[in-house]
Coordinates of C-alpha atoms in Angstrom, one line a residue:
X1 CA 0.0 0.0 0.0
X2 CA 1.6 3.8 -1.4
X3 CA -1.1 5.4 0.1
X4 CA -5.0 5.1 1.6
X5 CA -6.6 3.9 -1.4
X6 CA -3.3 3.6 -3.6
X7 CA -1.3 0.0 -4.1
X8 CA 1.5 -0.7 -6.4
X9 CA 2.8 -3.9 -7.5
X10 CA 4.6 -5.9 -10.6
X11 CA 2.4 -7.1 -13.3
X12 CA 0.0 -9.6 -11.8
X13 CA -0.3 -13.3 -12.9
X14 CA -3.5 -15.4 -13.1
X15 CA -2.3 -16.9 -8.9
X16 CA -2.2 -12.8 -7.7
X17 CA -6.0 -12.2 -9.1
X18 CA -7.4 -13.7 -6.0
X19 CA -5.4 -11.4 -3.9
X20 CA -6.7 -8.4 -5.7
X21 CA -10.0 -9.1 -5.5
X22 CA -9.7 -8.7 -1.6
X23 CA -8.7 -5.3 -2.3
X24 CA -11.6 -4.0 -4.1
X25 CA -10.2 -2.0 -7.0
X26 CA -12.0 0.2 -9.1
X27 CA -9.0 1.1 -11.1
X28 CA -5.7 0.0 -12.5
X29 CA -3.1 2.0 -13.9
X30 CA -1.1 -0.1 -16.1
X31 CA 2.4 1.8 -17.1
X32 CA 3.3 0.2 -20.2
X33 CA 6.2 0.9 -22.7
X34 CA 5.6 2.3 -26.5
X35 CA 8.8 1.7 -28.1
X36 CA 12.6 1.0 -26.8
X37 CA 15.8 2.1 -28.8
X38 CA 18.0 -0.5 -30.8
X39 CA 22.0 0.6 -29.5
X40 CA 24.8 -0.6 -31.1
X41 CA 27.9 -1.4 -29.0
X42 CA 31.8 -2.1 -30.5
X43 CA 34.3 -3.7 -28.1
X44 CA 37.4 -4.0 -28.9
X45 CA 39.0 -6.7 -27.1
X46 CA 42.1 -8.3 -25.5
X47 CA 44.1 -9.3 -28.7
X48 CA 42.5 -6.5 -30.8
X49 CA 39.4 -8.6 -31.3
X50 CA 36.8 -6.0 -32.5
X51 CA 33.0 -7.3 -31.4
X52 CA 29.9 -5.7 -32.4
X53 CA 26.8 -6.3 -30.1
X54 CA 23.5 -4.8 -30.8
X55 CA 20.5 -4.7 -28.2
X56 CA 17.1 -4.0 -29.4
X57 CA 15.8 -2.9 -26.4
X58 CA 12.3 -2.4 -27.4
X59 CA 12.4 -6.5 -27.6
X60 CA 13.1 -6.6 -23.7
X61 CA 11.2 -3.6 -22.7
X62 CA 7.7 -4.0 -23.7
X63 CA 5.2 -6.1 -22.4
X64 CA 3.0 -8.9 -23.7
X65 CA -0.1 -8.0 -24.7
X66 CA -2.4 -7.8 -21.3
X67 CA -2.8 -11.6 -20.5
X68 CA -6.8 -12.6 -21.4
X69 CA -6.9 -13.8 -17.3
X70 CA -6.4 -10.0 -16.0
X71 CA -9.1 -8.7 -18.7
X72 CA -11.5 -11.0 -18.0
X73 CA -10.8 -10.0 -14.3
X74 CA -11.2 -6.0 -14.9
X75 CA -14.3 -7.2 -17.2
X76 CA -15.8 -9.9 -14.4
X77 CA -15.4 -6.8 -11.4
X78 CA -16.3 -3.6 -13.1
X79 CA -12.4 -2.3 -12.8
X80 CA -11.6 0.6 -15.3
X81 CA -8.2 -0.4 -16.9
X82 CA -5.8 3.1 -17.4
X83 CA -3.1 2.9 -19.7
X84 CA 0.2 5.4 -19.5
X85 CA 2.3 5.0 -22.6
X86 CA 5.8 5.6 -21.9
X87 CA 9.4 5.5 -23.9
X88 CA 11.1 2.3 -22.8
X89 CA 14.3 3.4 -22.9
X90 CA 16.4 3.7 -19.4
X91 CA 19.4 5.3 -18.8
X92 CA 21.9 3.3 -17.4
X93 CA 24.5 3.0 -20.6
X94 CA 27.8 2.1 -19.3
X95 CA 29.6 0.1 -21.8
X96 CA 32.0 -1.4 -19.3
X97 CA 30.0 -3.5 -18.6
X98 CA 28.8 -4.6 -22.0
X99 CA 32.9 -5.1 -22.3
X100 CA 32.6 -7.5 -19.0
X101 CA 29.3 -9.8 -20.5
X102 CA 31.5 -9.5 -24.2
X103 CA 34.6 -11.0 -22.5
X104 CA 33.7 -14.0 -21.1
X105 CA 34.8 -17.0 -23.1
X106 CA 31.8 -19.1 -22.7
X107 CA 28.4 -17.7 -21.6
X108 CA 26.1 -19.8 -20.3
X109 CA 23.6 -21.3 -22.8
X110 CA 20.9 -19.5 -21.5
X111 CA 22.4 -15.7 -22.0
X112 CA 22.4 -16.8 -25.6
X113 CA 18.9 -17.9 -26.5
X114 CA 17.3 -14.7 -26.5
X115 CA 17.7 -10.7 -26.5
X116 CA 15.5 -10.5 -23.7
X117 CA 17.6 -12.5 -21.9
X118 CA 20.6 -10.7 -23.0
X119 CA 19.1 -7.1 -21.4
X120 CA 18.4 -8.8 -18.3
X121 CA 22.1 -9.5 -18.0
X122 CA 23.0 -6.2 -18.9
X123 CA 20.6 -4.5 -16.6
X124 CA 22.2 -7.0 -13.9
X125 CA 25.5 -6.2 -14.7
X126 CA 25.2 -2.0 -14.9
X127 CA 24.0 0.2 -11.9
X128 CA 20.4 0.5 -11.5
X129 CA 19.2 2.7 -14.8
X130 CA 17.6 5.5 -14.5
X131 CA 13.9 5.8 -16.2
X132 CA 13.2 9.0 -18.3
X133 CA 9.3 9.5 -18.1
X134 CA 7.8 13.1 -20.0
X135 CA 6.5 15.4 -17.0
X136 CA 3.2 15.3 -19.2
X137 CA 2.6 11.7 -18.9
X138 CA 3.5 11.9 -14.5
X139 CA 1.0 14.7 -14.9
X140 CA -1.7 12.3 -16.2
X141 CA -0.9 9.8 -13.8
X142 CA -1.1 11.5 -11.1
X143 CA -4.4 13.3 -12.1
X144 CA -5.9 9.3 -12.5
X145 CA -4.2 8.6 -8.8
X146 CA -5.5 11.8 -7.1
X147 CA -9.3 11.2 -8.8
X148 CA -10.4 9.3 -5.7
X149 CA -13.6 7.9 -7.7
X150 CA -10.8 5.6 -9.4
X151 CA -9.8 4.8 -5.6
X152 CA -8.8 1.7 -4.3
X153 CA -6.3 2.0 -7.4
X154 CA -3.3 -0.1 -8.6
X155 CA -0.3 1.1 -10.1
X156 CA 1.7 -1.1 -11.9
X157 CA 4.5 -1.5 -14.6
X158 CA 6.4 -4.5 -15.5
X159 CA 8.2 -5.1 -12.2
X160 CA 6.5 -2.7 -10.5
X161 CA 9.9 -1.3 -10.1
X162 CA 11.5 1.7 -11.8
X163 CA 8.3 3.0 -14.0
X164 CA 6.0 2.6 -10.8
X165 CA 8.6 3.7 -8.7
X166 CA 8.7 7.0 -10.4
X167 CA 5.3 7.7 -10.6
X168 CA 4.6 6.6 -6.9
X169 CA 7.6 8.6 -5.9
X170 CA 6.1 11.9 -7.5
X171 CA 3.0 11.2 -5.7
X172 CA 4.9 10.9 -2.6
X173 CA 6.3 14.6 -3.2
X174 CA 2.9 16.1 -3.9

């Protein structure tokens, strides 16, 4: 709970729904990305070894379509779904670290089976990024949040981590 009336979370699964039934919502605002940036890395290695790595991050950052479960949920208990279209791109470039994941003779299996994968590495291996959200769409959020006929509401992103976190952590400033 962020506030009387205000809870934040990740992105619920089909197991949380029962949970948020007990809470009563009339509203959920779902922060969700629009698009991500494709960057293009070269590393030039021990031995001269030039590598080239590119990251579409739009393949990591954007959600799956809402899962059916949740929308039949919203539908099933009245629950007016808002949506806050954001840039997905964070801040948190430090190539060093690309240099680190790019250097180590044999990654594991799994770092190589998928881009998605490949950002979560990145992400793990760089400081926490930073998330760049327009002051127009924290202004909209915050207008659904303060609206208590949207009250109880739930805020939530991805991970309910850095896009929550920043809107939640405007609200707490107000």
């Amino acid at each position: 709970m962020v506030d009387h009336g205000v809870y934040r979370s990740g992105f619920p699964d089909a197991s949380n729904l029962p949970f948020l039934e007990n809470l009563r919502l009339r509203s959920v605002l779902l922060v969700v990305v629009v698009h991500g940036h494709v960057h293009t890395y070269v590393l030039l290695r021990g031995g001269g070894d030039v590598v080239l790595i590119r990251f579409d991050f739009s393949r990591c950052l954007c959600p799956e379509p809402y899962p059916e479960a949740n929308q039949e949920f919203l539908r099933a208990h009245g629950i007016r779904l808002f949506q806050l279209g954001i840039d997905g791109s964070k801040v948190n470039a430090n190539p060093f670290s690309l240099w680190a994941w790019a250097s180590l003779a044999k990654p594991p299996r799994s770092w190589i089976s998928g881009l998605n994968v490949h950002c979560r590495v990145l992400v793990g291996l760089t400081k926490e990024p930073f998330v760049s959200i327009p002051e127009d769409r924290i202004r909209e959020a915050l207008k659904v949040i303060l609206d208590t006929r949207n009250h109880p509401v739930l805020i939530h992103c991805k991970r309910g981590k850095h896009r929550t976190g920043c809107v939640v952590g405007c609200l707490r400033k107000l």
